[in-house]
Amino acid sequence: MDQTQNDLLSPPEQSKGEEDQPKGARRRGDVLENAILQAAWEELEEVGYAQLTMENIAVRAKTNKTAIYRRWPNKVKIVVAAIVKHVPQPDIFAPATGDLRKDVINLLQGISKPMQKIGAETMHALMVEYHGNDLSSQLMRPKTEDKLNIAMKNILKNAQKRGEVRLEQINERVISLPADLLRYEILTTHEPVSDSTILEIVDDIFLPLVRQ
Amino acid sequence: MDQTQNDLLSPPEQSKGEEDQPKGARRRGDVLENAILQAAWEELEEVGYAQLTMENIAVRAKTNKTAIYRRWPNKVKIVVAAIVKHVPQPDIFAPATGDLRKDVINLLQGISKPMQKIGAETMHALMVEYHGNDLSSQLMRPKTEDKLNIAMKNILKNAQKRGEVRLEQINERVISLPADLLRYEILTTHEPVSDSTILEIVDDIFLPLVRQ
DNA sequence: AAGGTACGGTACGTACCGTACCTTAAAAGG
DNA sequence: CCTTTTAAGGTACGGTACGTACCGTACCTT
Protein backbone atom coordinates (compact mmCIF):
# COMPACT_ATOMS: atom_id res chain seq x y z
CA MET A 1 0.00 0.00 0.00
CA ASP A 2 2.79 2.42 0.90
CA GLN A 3 4.61 1.56 -2.26
CA THR A 4 1.48 2.15 -4.24
CA GLN A 5 0.98 5.58 -2.73
CA ASN A 6 4.49 6.69 -3.61
CA ASP A 7 4.23 5.41 -7.13
CA LEU A 8 0.98 7.19 -7.78
CA LEU A 9 1.50 10.50 -6.08
CA SER A 10 4.97 11.45 -7.18
CA PRO A 11 4.84 11.48 -10.97
CA PRO A 12 2.21 14.16 -11.61
CA GLU A 13 4.25 16.92 -9.92
CA GLN A 14 7.17 16.69 -12.31
CA SER A 15 7.04 15.92 -16.01
CA LYS A 16 8.74 18.60 -18.10
CA GLY A 17 11.36 21.22 -17.60
CA GLU A 18 8.80 24.00 -17.96
CA GLU A 19 7.25 25.00 -14.68
CA ASP A 20 4.22 22.73 -14.63
CA GLN A 21 1.45 23.68 -12.28
CA PRO A 22 0.10 20.97 -9.97
CA LYS A 23 -3.00 19.13 -11.05
CA GLY A 24 -5.87 21.53 -10.40
CA ALA A 25 -3.87 24.75 -10.09
CA ARG A 26 -4.90 27.89 -11.97
CA ARG A 27 -2.84 30.65 -13.45
CA ARG A 28 -4.27 34.15 -13.29
CA GLY A 29 -3.68 37.68 -14.44
CA ASP A 30 -0.32 38.38 -16.00
CA VAL A 31 0.91 34.82 -15.69
CA LEU A 32 -1.92 33.52 -17.78
CA GLU A 33 -1.83 36.46 -20.12
CA ASN A 34 1.85 35.96 -20.85
CA ALA A 35 1.30 32.27 -21.43
CA ILE A 36 -1.41 33.07 -23.96
CA LEU A 37 0.68 35.67 -25.78
CA GLN A 38 3.61 33.31 -25.86
CA ALA A 39 1.43 30.56 -27.29
CA ALA A 40 0.01 32.94 -29.88
CA TRP A 41 3.48 33.96 -30.95
CA GLU A 42 4.67 30.38 -31.27
CA GLU A 43 1.62 29.35 -33.25
CA LEU A 44 2.09 32.34 -35.50
CA GLU A 45 5.66 31.34 -36.22
CA GLU A 46 4.86 27.69 -36.75
CA VAL A 47 1.70 27.71 -38.83
CA GLY A 48 1.41 31.32 -40.00
CA TYR A 49 -1.45 33.75 -39.70
CA ALA A 50 -3.87 32.04 -42.05
CA GLN A 51 -3.71 28.70 -40.26
CA LEU A 52 -3.75 30.27 -36.82
CA THR A 53 -6.83 29.44 -34.77
CA MET A 54 -7.98 30.68 -31.40
CA GLU A 55 -8.58 27.10 -30.39
CA ASN A 56 -4.99 26.10 -31.09
CA ILE A 57 -3.65 29.09 -29.21
CA ALA A 58 -5.76 28.04 -26.25
CA VAL A 59 -4.59 24.45 -26.43
CA ARG A 60 -0.95 25.43 -26.64
CA ALA A 61 -1.35 27.81 -23.71
CA LYS A 62 -3.06 25.00 -21.82
CA THR A 63 -6.18 27.06 -21.34
CA ASN A 64 -9.33 27.65 -23.36
CA LYS A 65 -10.80 30.13 -25.82
CA THR A 66 -12.84 31.86 -23.15
CA ALA A 67 -9.73 33.03 -21.35
CA ILE A 68 -8.49 34.53 -24.60
CA TYR A 69 -11.71 36.28 -25.52
CA ARG A 70 -11.86 37.83 -22.05
CA ARG A 71 -8.72 39.74 -23.01
CA TRP A 72 -8.83 40.30 -26.76
CA PRO A 73 -11.95 40.63 -28.86
CA ASN A 74 -10.63 38.83 -31.93
CA LYS A 75 -7.76 37.23 -33.76
CA VAL A 76 -6.29 40.43 -35.10
CA LYS A 77 -5.95 42.04 -31.71
CA ILE A 78 -4.25 39.15 -30.01
CA VAL A 79 -1.83 38.71 -32.88
CA VAL A 80 -0.90 42.36 -32.76
CA ALA A 81 -0.45 42.09 -29.00
CA ALA A 82 1.79 39.06 -29.43
CA ILE A 83 3.85 40.85 -32.06
CA VAL A 84 4.25 43.99 -29.97
CA LYS A 85 5.39 41.87 -27.08
CA HIS A 86 7.84 39.68 -28.94
CA VAL A 87 9.23 41.91 -31.66
CA PRO A 88 11.66 44.55 -30.50
CA GLN A 89 10.67 48.07 -31.48
CA PRO A 90 13.26 49.81 -33.62
CA ASP A 91 15.56 52.14 -31.82
CA ILE A 92 14.78 55.76 -32.54
CA PHE A 93 18.04 56.95 -31.15
CA ALA A 94 20.44 54.66 -32.88
CA PRO A 95 23.98 55.42 -31.81
CA ALA A 96 25.54 57.93 -34.16
CA THR A 97 28.58 56.55 -35.88
CA GLY A 98 29.74 59.91 -37.14
CA ASP A 99 29.04 58.88 -40.72
CA LEU A 100 25.77 59.36 -42.56
CA ARG A 101 26.15 56.21 -44.64
CA LYS A 102 26.85 53.98 -41.68
CA ASP A 103 24.05 55.53 -39.66
CA VAL A 104 21.47 54.85 -42.34
CA ILE A 105 22.69 51.31 -42.97
CA ASN A 106 22.53 50.57 -39.27
CA LEU A 107 19.01 51.91 -39.06
CA LEU A 108 17.79 49.83 -41.97
CA GLN A 109 19.47 46.69 -40.75
CA GLY A 110 18.03 47.29 -37.33
CA ILE A 111 14.47 47.35 -38.58
CA SER A 112 14.94 44.70 -41.22
CA LYS A 113 15.37 41.82 -38.79
CA PRO A 114 12.27 42.49 -36.66
CA MET A 115 10.06 42.91 -39.70
CA GLN A 116 11.36 39.70 -41.20
CA LYS A 117 10.39 37.98 -38.00
CA ILE A 118 6.81 39.09 -38.43
CA GLY A 119 6.80 37.99 -42.03
CA ALA A 120 5.10 39.27 -45.13
CA GLU A 121 2.12 36.95 -44.87
CA THR A 122 1.17 38.20 -41.43
CA MET A 123 1.69 41.83 -42.37
CA HIS A 124 -0.56 41.51 -45.38
CA ALA A 125 -3.17 39.71 -43.34
CA LEU A 126 -3.15 42.42 -40.71
CA MET A 127 -3.48 45.11 -43.33
CA VAL A 128 -6.46 43.31 -44.77
CA GLU A 129 -8.28 43.04 -41.49
CA TYR A 130 -7.20 46.49 -40.50
CA HIS A 131 -9.71 48.03 -42.88
CA GLY A 132 -12.10 49.93 -40.68
CA ASN A 133 -10.33 49.18 -37.43
CA ASP A 134 -8.10 51.62 -35.59
CA LEU A 135 -5.30 49.17 -35.99
CA SER A 136 -3.14 51.29 -38.22
CA SER A 137 -1.62 53.12 -35.29
CA GLN A 138 0.25 49.99 -34.31
CA LEU A 139 2.00 49.30 -37.58
CA MET A 140 1.44 52.06 -40.09
CA ARG A 141 1.39 55.54 -38.68
CA PRO A 142 1.19 58.82 -40.52
CA LYS A 143 4.62 59.46 -41.86
CA THR A 144 5.28 62.54 -39.78
CA GLU A 145 5.13 60.61 -36.53
CA ASP A 146 6.56 57.38 -37.83
CA LYS A 147 9.40 56.22 -35.61
CA LEU A 148 11.67 55.39 -38.47
CA ASN A 149 11.07 58.79 -39.97
CA ILE A 150 12.00 60.49 -36.75
CA ALA A 151 15.11 58.38 -36.48
CA MET A 152 16.06 59.25 -40.04
CA LYS A 153 15.62 62.94 -39.36
CA ASN A 154 17.86 62.71 -36.34
CA ILE A 155 20.50 61.04 -38.43
CA LEU A 156 20.23 63.73 -41.06
CA LYS A 157 20.46 66.48 -38.47
CA ASN A 158 23.70 65.04 -37.25
CA ALA A 159 24.95 64.77 -40.81
CA GLN A 160 24.08 68.39 -41.35
CA LYS A 161 26.17 69.42 -38.36
CA ARG A 162 29.09 67.71 -40.04
CA GLY A 163 28.29 69.43 -43.30
CA GLU A 164 27.39 66.21 -45.10
CA VAL A 165 23.94 67.35 -46.19
CA ARG A 166 21.71 70.39 -46.30
CA LEU A 167 18.52 69.37 -44.57
CA GLU A 168 16.31 72.20 -45.80
CA GLN A 169 16.82 71.06 -49.38
CA ILE A 170 15.78 67.49 -48.72
CA ASN A 171 12.24 66.51 -49.60
CA GLU A 172 10.08 64.73 -47.02
CA ARG A 173 9.54 61.91 -49.46
CA VAL A 174 13.26 61.42 -49.80
CA ILE A 175 13.60 61.14 -46.04
CA SER A 176 11.11 58.32 -45.84
CA LEU A 177 12.43 56.71 -49.00
CA PRO A 178 14.83 54.16 -47.51
CA ALA A 179 12.30 52.88 -45.00
CA ASP A 180 9.56 52.78 -47.63
CA LEU A 181 11.71 50.78 -50.00
CA LEU A 182 12.70 48.37 -47.30
CA ARG A 183 9.09 47.83 -46.29
CA TYR A 184 8.09 47.37 -49.91
CA GLU A 185 10.82 44.81 -50.34
CA ILE A 186 9.67 42.88 -47.31
CA LEU A 187 6.02 43.01 -48.36
CA THR A 188 6.58 41.83 -51.90
CA THR A 189 9.54 39.49 -51.58
CA HIS A 190 9.28 36.05 -50.09
CA GLU A 191 12.94 35.65 -49.40
CA PRO A 192 14.67 37.48 -46.58
CA VAL A 193 16.04 40.89 -47.47
CA SER A 194 19.75 40.62 -48.12
CA ASP A 195 22.37 43.05 -46.91
CA SER A 196 23.21 43.91 -50.50
CA THR A 197 19.66 45.13 -51.00
CA ILE A 198 20.08 47.53 -48.12
CA LEU A 199 23.39 48.70 -49.55
CA GLU A 200 21.78 49.33 -52.92
CA ILE A 201 19.02 51.37 -51.37
CA VAL A 202 21.51 53.48 -49.49
CA ASP A 203 24.33 53.81 -52.02
CA ASP A 204 22.47 53.90 -55.31
CA ILE A 205 19.38 55.79 -54.29
CA PHE A 206 19.37 57.56 -50.97
CA LEU A 207 22.86 59.00 -50.72
CA PRO A 208 22.93 60.37 -54.27
CA LEU A 209 19.67 62.17 -53.55
CA VAL A 210 20.60 63.75 -50.23
CA ARG A 211 24.13 64.64 -51.30
CA GLN A 212 22.90 65.88 -54.64
CA MET B 1 -56.46 30.59 -79.89
CA ASP B 2 -54.10 32.85 -81.77
CA GLN B 3 -54.68 35.55 -79.19
CA THR B 4 -54.00 33.20 -76.35
CA GLN B 5 -50.74 32.09 -77.87
CA ASN B 6 -49.55 35.65 -78.25
CA ASP B 7 -50.60 36.64 -74.77
CA LEU B 8 -48.83 33.75 -73.18
CA LEU B 9 -45.65 33.75 -75.15
CA SER B 10 -44.80 37.39 -75.10
CA PRO B 11 -44.73 38.45 -71.44
CA PRO B 12 -41.96 36.23 -70.06
CA GLU B 13 -39.44 37.72 -72.48
CA GLN B 14 -39.62 41.21 -70.99
CA SER B 15 -39.77 42.30 -67.35
CA LYS B 16 -36.64 44.31 -66.52
CA GLY B 17 -34.19 46.28 -68.52
CA GLU B 18 -31.52 43.63 -68.04
CA GLU B 19 -31.90 40.68 -70.34
CA ASP B 20 -34.04 38.43 -68.17
CA GLN B 21 -34.38 34.85 -69.20
CA PRO B 22 -37.88 33.36 -69.28
CA LYS B 23 -39.01 31.39 -66.26
CA GLY B 24 -37.32 28.03 -66.50
CA ALA B 25 -34.63 28.94 -68.99
CA ARG B 26 -30.99 28.13 -68.40
CA ARG B 27 -27.89 30.01 -69.30
CA ARG B 28 -24.86 28.02 -70.33
CA GLY B 29 -21.22 28.34 -71.18
CA ASP B 30 -19.92 31.84 -71.72
CA VAL B 31 -23.23 33.51 -70.97
CA LEU B 32 -23.34 32.03 -67.50
CA GLU B 33 -19.64 32.46 -66.99
CA ASN B 34 -19.81 36.15 -67.79
CA ALA B 35 -22.78 36.60 -65.50
CA ILE B 36 -20.83 35.01 -62.66
CA LEU B 37 -17.73 37.08 -63.27
CA GLN B 38 -19.82 40.22 -63.46
CA ALA B 39 -21.52 39.35 -60.19
CA ALA B 40 -18.18 38.61 -58.56
CA TRP B 41 -16.83 41.96 -59.65
CA GLU B 42 -19.85 43.84 -58.37
CA GLU B 43 -19.76 42.06 -55.04
CA LEU B 44 -16.07 42.79 -54.75
CA GLU B 45 -16.67 46.47 -55.33
CA GLU B 46 -19.63 46.68 -52.98
CA VAL B 47 -18.58 44.64 -49.95
CA GLY B 48 -14.83 44.14 -50.46
CA TYR B 49 -12.79 40.98 -50.49
CA ALA B 50 -13.14 40.05 -46.84
CA GLN B 51 -16.93 40.14 -46.88
CA LEU B 52 -17.17 38.46 -50.25
CA THR B 53 -18.83 35.05 -50.19
CA MET B 54 -19.34 32.47 -52.87
CA GLU B 55 -22.96 32.23 -51.88
CA ASN B 56 -23.56 35.92 -52.48
CA ILE B 57 -21.84 35.81 -55.83
CA ALA B 58 -24.13 32.96 -56.80
CA VAL B 59 -27.25 34.79 -55.64
CA ARG B 60 -26.32 37.95 -57.47
CA ALA B 61 -25.62 35.98 -60.63
CA LYS B 62 -28.97 34.24 -60.16
CA THR B 63 -27.36 30.84 -60.04
CA ASN B 64 -25.82 28.69 -57.30
CA LYS B 65 -22.45 27.84 -55.84
CA THR B 66 -22.18 24.63 -57.78
CA ALA B 67 -22.02 26.49 -61.07
CA ILE B 68 -19.18 28.57 -59.69
CA TYR B 69 -17.18 25.67 -58.34
CA ARG B 70 -17.47 23.92 -61.68
CA ARG B 71 -15.36 26.74 -63.12
CA TRP B 72 -13.08 28.01 -60.37
CA PRO B 73 -11.69 25.97 -57.50
CA ASN B 74 -11.84 28.69 -54.86
CA LYS B 75 -12.44 32.29 -53.95
CA VAL B 76 -9.00 33.52 -54.92
CA LYS B 77 -9.21 32.20 -58.43
CA ILE B 78 -12.59 33.63 -59.27
CA VAL B 79 -11.64 37.02 -57.85
CA VAL B 80 -8.50 37.09 -59.93
CA ALA B 81 -10.52 36.09 -62.97
CA ALA B 82 -13.02 38.86 -62.31
CA ILE B 83 -10.23 41.38 -61.92
CA VAL B 84 -8.47 40.31 -65.08
CA LYS B 85 -11.74 40.62 -66.96
CA HIS B 86 -12.82 43.99 -65.60
CA VAL B 87 -9.62 45.88 -64.99
CA PRO B 88 -7.85 47.10 -68.10
CA GLN B 89 -4.25 45.98 -68.37
CA PRO B 90 -1.90 48.94 -68.38
CA ASP B 91 -0.51 49.97 -71.70
CA ILE B 92 3.10 48.94 -72.07
CA PHE B 93 3.69 50.84 -75.24
CA ALA B 94 2.52 54.25 -74.20
CA PRO B 95 2.97 56.73 -77.00
CA ALA B 96 6.30 58.48 -76.70
CA THR B 97 5.86 62.14 -76.02
CA GLY B 98 9.41 63.04 -76.82
CA ASP B 99 10.04 64.02 -73.23
CA LEU B 100 11.31 61.70 -70.51
CA ARG B 101 9.38 63.43 -67.74
CA LYS B 102 6.07 63.30 -69.55
CA ASP B 103 6.59 59.69 -70.56
CA VAL B 104 7.20 58.56 -67.01
CA ILE B 105 4.28 60.56 -65.63
CA ASN B 106 2.00 59.07 -68.25
CA LEU B 107 3.16 55.59 -67.41
CA LEU B 108 2.56 56.03 -63.70
CA GLN B 109 -0.82 57.61 -64.16
CA GLY B 110 -1.74 54.83 -66.53
CA ILE B 111 -1.08 52.15 -63.99
CA SER B 112 -2.37 54.10 -61.03
CA LYS B 113 -6.02 54.08 -62.08
CA PRO B 114 -6.38 50.33 -62.65
CA MET B 115 -4.66 49.48 -59.39
CA GLN B 116 -6.87 51.89 -57.49
CA LYS B 117 -9.85 50.10 -58.95
CA ILE B 118 -8.68 46.83 -57.47
CA GLY B 119 -8.03 48.45 -54.14
CA ALA B 120 -5.47 47.91 -51.44
CA GLU B 121 -7.60 45.56 -49.38
CA THR B 122 -8.07 43.13 -52.24
CA MET B 123 -4.43 43.29 -53.23
CA HIS B 124 -3.30 42.47 -49.72
CA ALA B 125 -5.80 39.67 -49.49
CA LEU B 126 -4.58 38.17 -52.74
CA MET B 127 -1.00 38.43 -51.59
CA VAL B 128 -1.91 36.61 -48.41
CA GLU B 129 -3.59 33.74 -50.15
CA TYR B 130 -0.98 33.73 -52.83
CA HIS B 131 1.50 32.10 -50.49
CA GLY B 132 2.29 28.79 -52.08
CA ASN B 133 0.07 29.25 -55.12
CA ASP B 134 1.29 30.13 -58.60
CA LEU B 135 -0.74 33.28 -58.36
CA SER B 136 2.14 35.69 -58.33
CA SER B 137 2.47 35.61 -62.09
CA GLN B 138 -0.76 37.54 -62.36
CA LEU B 139 0.18 40.49 -60.20
CA MET B 140 3.76 40.33 -59.02
CA ARG B 141 6.30 39.01 -61.47
CA PRO B 142 10.05 38.88 -61.18
CA LYS B 143 11.25 42.36 -61.85
CA THR B 144 13.13 41.57 -65.02
CA GLU B 145 10.00 40.48 -66.85
CA ASP B 146 7.63 42.89 -65.17
CA LYS B 147 5.57 44.75 -67.74
CA LEU B 148 6.09 48.10 -66.11
CA ASN B 149 9.81 47.53 -65.96
CA ILE B 150 9.93 46.77 -69.66
CA ALA B 151 7.90 49.87 -70.40
CA MET B 152 10.21 51.97 -68.28
CA LYS B 153 13.23 50.64 -70.11
CA ASN B 154 11.68 51.52 -73.43
CA ILE B 155 11.05 55.03 -72.22
CA LEU B 156 14.64 55.33 -71.04
CA LYS B 157 15.97 54.00 -74.34
CA ASN B 158 14.10 56.71 -76.17
CA ALA B 159 15.41 59.29 -73.73
CA GLN B 160 18.90 58.06 -74.36
CA LYS B 161 18.52 58.57 -78.09
CA ARG B 162 17.67 62.18 -77.34
CA GLY B 163 20.65 62.42 -75.04
CA GLU B 164 18.55 62.92 -71.92
CA VAL B 165 20.10 60.06 -69.97
CA ARG B 166 22.89 57.52 -70.12
CA LEU B 167 21.26 54.16 -69.72
CA GLU B 168 24.36 52.14 -68.90
CA GLN B 169 24.89 54.22 -65.79
CA ILE B 170 21.42 53.68 -64.43
CA ASN B 171 20.96 51.00 -61.80
CA GLU B 172 18.27 48.37 -62.22
CA ARG B 173 16.78 49.36 -58.91
CA VAL B 174 16.46 52.94 -60.04
CA ILE B 175 14.56 51.80 -63.11
CA SER B 176 11.95 50.00 -61.07
CA LEU B 177 11.89 52.72 -58.45
CA PRO B 178 8.91 54.77 -59.69
CA ALA B 179 6.68 51.74 -60.10
CA ASP B 180 7.76 50.33 -56.75
CA LEU B 181 7.00 53.57 -54.96
CA LEU B 182 3.63 53.85 -56.62
CA ARG B 183 2.73 50.30 -55.66
CA TYR B 184 3.90 50.91 -52.11
CA GLU B 185 1.78 54.03 -51.93
CA ILE B 186 -1.29 52.16 -53.12
CA LEU B 187 -0.69 49.27 -50.75
CA THR B 188 -0.20 51.37 -47.66
CA THR B 189 -2.45 54.35 -48.26
CA HIS B 190 -6.18 54.17 -47.97
CA GLU B 191 -6.88 57.29 -49.94
CA PRO B 192 -6.49 57.39 -53.70
CA VAL B 193 -3.06 58.32 -54.93
CA SER B 194 -3.04 61.95 -55.96
CA ASP B 195 -1.41 63.36 -59.05
CA SER B 196 0.90 65.37 -56.87
CA THR B 197 2.26 62.16 -55.38
CA ILE B 198 3.16 60.95 -58.83
CA LEU B 199 4.79 64.28 -59.60
CA GLU B 200 6.86 64.05 -56.43
CA ILE B 201 8.04 60.57 -57.29
CA VAL B 202 9.07 61.70 -60.72
CA ASP B 203 10.45 65.16 -60.04
CA ASP B 204 12.01 64.79 -56.62
CA ILE B 205 13.29 61.25 -56.84
CA PHE B 206 13.42 59.59 -60.22
CA LEU B 207 14.57 62.38 -62.51
CA PRO B 208 17.37 63.61 -60.23
CA LEU B 209 18.69 60.06 -60.11
CA VAL B 210 18.65 59.29 -63.81
CA ARG B 211 19.86 62.71 -64.86
CA GLN B 212 22.55 62.58 -62.19
C1' DA C 1 -15.52 32.35 6.90
C1' DA C 2 -17.82 34.98 3.15
C1' DG C 3 -17.98 37.03 -1.05
C1' DG C 4 -16.19 38.42 -5.42
C1' DT C 5 -13.35 37.39 -9.38
C1' DA C 6 -11.92 34.99 -13.23
C1' DC C 7 -10.22 30.50 -14.78
C1' DG C 8 -11.21 25.75 -16.68
C1' DG C 9 -14.21 23.48 -19.43
C1' DT C 10 -18.08 22.41 -22.43
C1' DA C 11 -21.51 23.31 -25.50
C1' DC C 12 -23.77 26.03 -28.59
C1' DG C 13 -25.30 29.15 -32.68
C1' DT C 14 -23.53 31.23 -36.77
C1' DA C 15 -21.08 31.70 -40.98
C1' DC C 16 -18.77 30.13 -44.69
C1' DC C 17 -16.29 26.74 -47.36
C1' DG C 18 -16.30 23.08 -50.57
C1' DT C 19 -18.73 18.65 -52.01
C1' DA C 20 -22.37 15.16 -53.04
C1' DC C 21 -26.39 14.25 -55.04
C1' DC C 22 -30.48 14.63 -57.70
C1' DT C 23 -33.47 16.63 -61.17
C1' DT C 24 -34.05 18.69 -65.56
C1' DA C 25 -33.23 21.87 -69.51
C1' DA C 26 -30.55 22.22 -73.42
C1' DA C 27 -27.21 20.70 -76.76
C1' DA C 28 -25.27 16.93 -79.60
C1' DG C 29 -25.66 13.23 -82.64
C1' DG C 30 -27.51 9.49 -84.89
C1' DC D 1 -37.38 13.01 -84.48
C1' DC D 2 -35.73 10.46 -80.81
C1' DT D 3 -31.89 9.22 -77.82
C1' DT D 4 -27.80 10.29 -75.44
C1' DT D 5 -24.79 13.38 -73.25
C1' DT D 6 -23.72 17.52 -71.08
C1' DA D 7 -24.17 21.00 -67.80
C1' DA D 8 -27.31 23.93 -65.29
C1' DG D 9 -30.58 24.47 -61.19
C1' DG D 10 -31.20 23.33 -56.64
C1' DT D 11 -30.79 21.27 -51.94
C1' DA D 12 -28.44 19.33 -48.40
C1' DC D 13 -24.53 18.02 -46.06
C1' DG D 14 -19.85 17.53 -43.70
C1' DG D 15 -16.36 20.28 -41.92
C1' DT D 16 -13.91 24.16 -39.79
C1' DA D 17 -13.52 28.24 -37.21
C1' DC D 18 -15.45 32.15 -34.98
C1' DG D 19 -17.39 34.18 -31.00
C1' DT D 20 -20.79 33.53 -26.96
C1' DA D 21 -23.16 31.48 -22.97
C1' DC D 22 -23.11 28.99 -19.15
C1' DC D 23 -21.58 26.33 -15.13
C1' DG D 24 -18.73 24.84 -11.47
C1' DT D 25 -14.70 25.95 -8.87
C1' DA D 26 -10.05 27.59 -7.47
C1' DC D 27 -8.06 31.62 -5.80
C1' DC D 28 -7.89 36.26 -3.78
C1' DT D 29 -9.60 39.81 -0.74
C1' DT D 30 -11.41 41.38 3.62
Short mmCIF file of C-alpha atoms in Angstrom, two decimals, chain A residues 14-170:
data_model
loop_
_atom_site.label_atom_id
_atom_site.label_comp_id
_atom_site.label_asym_id
_atom_site.label_seq_id
_atom_site.Cartn_x
_atom_site.Cartn_y
_atom_site.Cartn_z
CA GLN A 14 7.17 16.69 -12.31
CA SER A 15 7.04 15.92 -16.01
CA LYS A 16 8.74 18.60 -18.10
CA GLY A 17 11.36 21.22 -17.60
CA GLU A 18 8.80 24.00 -17.96
CA GLU A 19 7.25 25.00 -14.68
CA ASP A 20 4.22 22.73 -14.63
CA GLN A 21 1.45 23.68 -12.28
CA PRO A 22 0.10 20.97 -9.97
CA LYS A 23 -3.00 19.13 -11.05
CA GLY A 24 -5.87 21.53 -10.40
CA ALA A 25 -3.87 24.75 -10.09
CA ARG A 26 -4.90 27.89 -11.97
CA ARG A 27 -2.84 30.65 -13.45
CA ARG A 28 -4.27 34.15 -13.29
CA GLY A 29 -3.68 37.68 -14.44
CA ASP A 30 -0.32 38.38 -16.00
CA VAL A 31 0.91 34.82 -15.69
CA LEU A 32 -1.92 33.52 -17.78
CA GLU A 33 -1.83 36.46 -20.12
CA ASN A 34 1.85 35.96 -20.85
CA ALA A 35 1.30 32.27 -21.43
CA ILE A 36 -1.41 33.07 -23.96
CA LEU A 37 0.68 35.67 -25.78
CA GLN A 38 3.61 33.31 -25.86
CA ALA A 39 1.43 30.56 -27.29
CA ALA A 40 0.01 32.94 -29.88
CA TRP A 41 3.48 33.96 -30.95
CA GLU A 42 4.67 30.38 -31.27
CA GLU A 43 1.62 29.35 -33.25
CA LEU A 44 2.09 32.34 -35.50
CA GLU A 45 5.66 31.34 -36.22
CA GLU A 46 4.86 27.69 -36.75
CA VAL A 47 1.70 27.71 -38.83
CA GLY A 48 1.41 31.32 -40.00
CA TYR A 49 -1.45 33.75 -39.70
CA ALA A 50 -3.87 32.04 -42.05
CA GLN A 51 -3.71 28.70 -40.26
CA LEU A 52 -3.75 30.27 -36.82
CA THR A 53 -6.83 29.44 -34.77
CA MET A 54 -7.98 30.68 -31.40
CA GLU A 55 -8.58 27.10 -30.39
CA ASN A 56 -4.99 26.10 -31.09
CA ILE A 57 -3.65 29.09 -29.21
CA ALA A 58 -5.76 28.04 -26.25
CA VAL A 59 -4.59 24.45 -26.43
CA ARG A 60 -0.95 25.43 -26.64
CA ALA A 61 -1.35 27.81 -23.71
CA LYS A 62 -3.06 25.00 -21.82
CA THR A 63 -6.18 27.06 -21.34
CA ASN A 64 -9.33 27.65 -23.36
CA LYS A 65 -10.80 30.13 -25.82
CA THR A 66 -12.84 31.86 -23.15
CA ALA A 67 -9.73 33.03 -21.35
CA ILE A 68 -8.49 34.53 -24.60
CA TYR A 69 -11.71 36.28 -25.52
CA ARG A 70 -11.86 37.83 -22.05
CA ARG A 71 -8.72 39.74 -23.01
CA TRP A 72 -8.83 40.30 -26.76
CA PRO A 73 -11.95 40.63 -28.86
CA ASN A 74 -10.63 38.83 -31.93
CA LYS A 75 -7.76 37.23 -33.76
CA VAL A 76 -6.29 40.43 -35.10
CA LYS A 77 -5.95 42.04 -31.71
CA ILE A 78 -4.25 39.15 -30.01
CA VAL A 79 -1.83 38.71 -32.88
CA VAL A 80 -0.90 42.36 -32.76
CA ALA A 81 -0.45 42.09 -29.00
CA ALA A 82 1.79 39.06 -29.43
CA ILE A 83 3.85 40.85 -32.06
CA VAL A 84 4.25 43.99 -29.97
CA LYS A 85 5.39 41.87 -27.08
CA HIS A 86 7.84 39.68 -28.94
CA VAL A 87 9.23 41.91 -31.66
CA PRO A 88 11.66 44.55 -30.50
CA GLN A 89 10.67 48.07 -31.48
CA PRO A 90 13.26 49.81 -33.62
CA ASP A 91 15.56 52.14 -31.82
CA ILE A 92 14.78 55.76 -32.54
CA PHE A 93 18.04 56.95 -31.15
CA ALA A 94 20.44 54.66 -32.88
CA PRO A 95 23.98 55.42 -31.81
CA ALA A 96 25.54 57.93 -34.16
CA THR A 97 28.58 56.55 -35.88
CA GLY A 98 29.74 59.91 -37.14
CA ASP A 99 29.04 58.88 -40.72
CA LEU A 100 25.77 59.36 -42.56
CA ARG A 101 26.15 56.21 -44.64
CA LYS A 102 26.85 53.98 -41.68
CA ASP A 103 24.05 55.53 -39.66
CA VAL A 104 21.47 54.85 -42.34
CA ILE A 105 22.69 51.31 -42.97
CA ASN A 106 22.53 50.57 -39.27
CA LEU A 107 19.01 51.91 -39.06
CA LEU A 108 17.79 49.83 -41.97
CA GLN A 109 19.47 46.69 -40.75
CA GLY A 110 18.03 47.29 -37.33
CA ILE A 111 14.47 47.35 -38.58
CA SER A 112 14.94 44.70 -41.22
CA LYS A 113 15.37 41.82 -38.79
CA PRO A 114 12.27 42.49 -36.66
CA MET A 115 10.06 42.91 -39.70
CA GLN A 116 11.36 39.70 -41.20
CA LYS A 117 10.39 37.98 -38.00
CA ILE A 118 6.81 39.09 -38.43
CA GLY A 119 6.80 37.99 -42.03
CA ALA A 120 5.10 39.27 -45.13
CA GLU A 121 2.12 36.95 -44.87
CA THR A 122 1.17 38.20 -41.43
CA MET A 123 1.69 41.83 -42.37
CA HIS A 124 -0.56 41.51 -45.38
CA ALA A 125 -3.17 39.71 -43.34
CA LEU A 126 -3.15 42.42 -40.71
CA MET A 127 -3.48 45.11 -43.33
CA VAL A 128 -6.46 43.31 -44.77
CA GLU A 129 -8.28 43.04 -41.49
CA TYR A 130 -7.20 46.49 -40.50
CA HIS A 131 -9.71 48.03 -42.88
CA GLY A 132 -12.10 49.93 -40.68
CA ASN A 133 -10.33 49.18 -37.43
CA ASP A 134 -8.10 51.62 -35.59
CA LEU A 135 -5.30 49.17 -35.99
CA SER A 136 -3.14 51.29 -38.22
CA SER A 137 -1.62 53.12 -35.29
CA GLN A 138 0.25 49.99 -34.31
CA LEU A 139 2.00 49.30 -37.58
CA MET A 140 1.44 52.06 -40.09
CA ARG A 141 1.39 55.54 -38.68
CA PRO A 142 1.19 58.82 -40.52
CA LYS A 143 4.62 59.46 -41.86
CA THR A 144 5.28 62.54 -39.78
CA GLU A 145 5.13 60.61 -36.53
CA ASP A 146 6.56 57.38 -37.83
CA LYS A 147 9.40 56.22 -35.61
CA LEU A 148 11.67 55.39 -38.47
CA ASN A 149 11.07 58.79 -39.97
CA ILE A 150 12.00 60.49 -36.75
CA ALA A 151 15.11 58.38 -36.48
CA MET A 152 16.06 59.25 -40.04
CA LYS A 153 15.62 62.94 -39.36
CA ASN A 154 17.86 62.71 -36.34
CA ILE A 155 20.50 61.04 -38.43
CA LEU A 156 20.23 63.73 -41.06
CA LYS A 157 20.46 66.48 -38.47
CA ASN A 158 23.70 65.04 -37.25
CA ALA A 159 24.95 64.77 -40.81
CA GLN A 160 24.08 68.39 -41.35
CA LYS A 161 26.17 69.42 -38.36
CA ARG A 162 29.09 67.71 -40.04
CA GLY A 163 28.29 69.43 -43.30
CA GLU A 164 27.39 66.21 -45.10
CA VAL A 165 23.94 67.35 -46.19
CA ARG A 166 21.71 70.39 -46.30
CA LEU A 167 18.52 69.37 -44.57
CA GLU A 168 16.31 72.20 -45.80
CA GLN A 169 16.82 71.06 -49.38
CA ILE A 170 15.78 67.49 -48.72
#
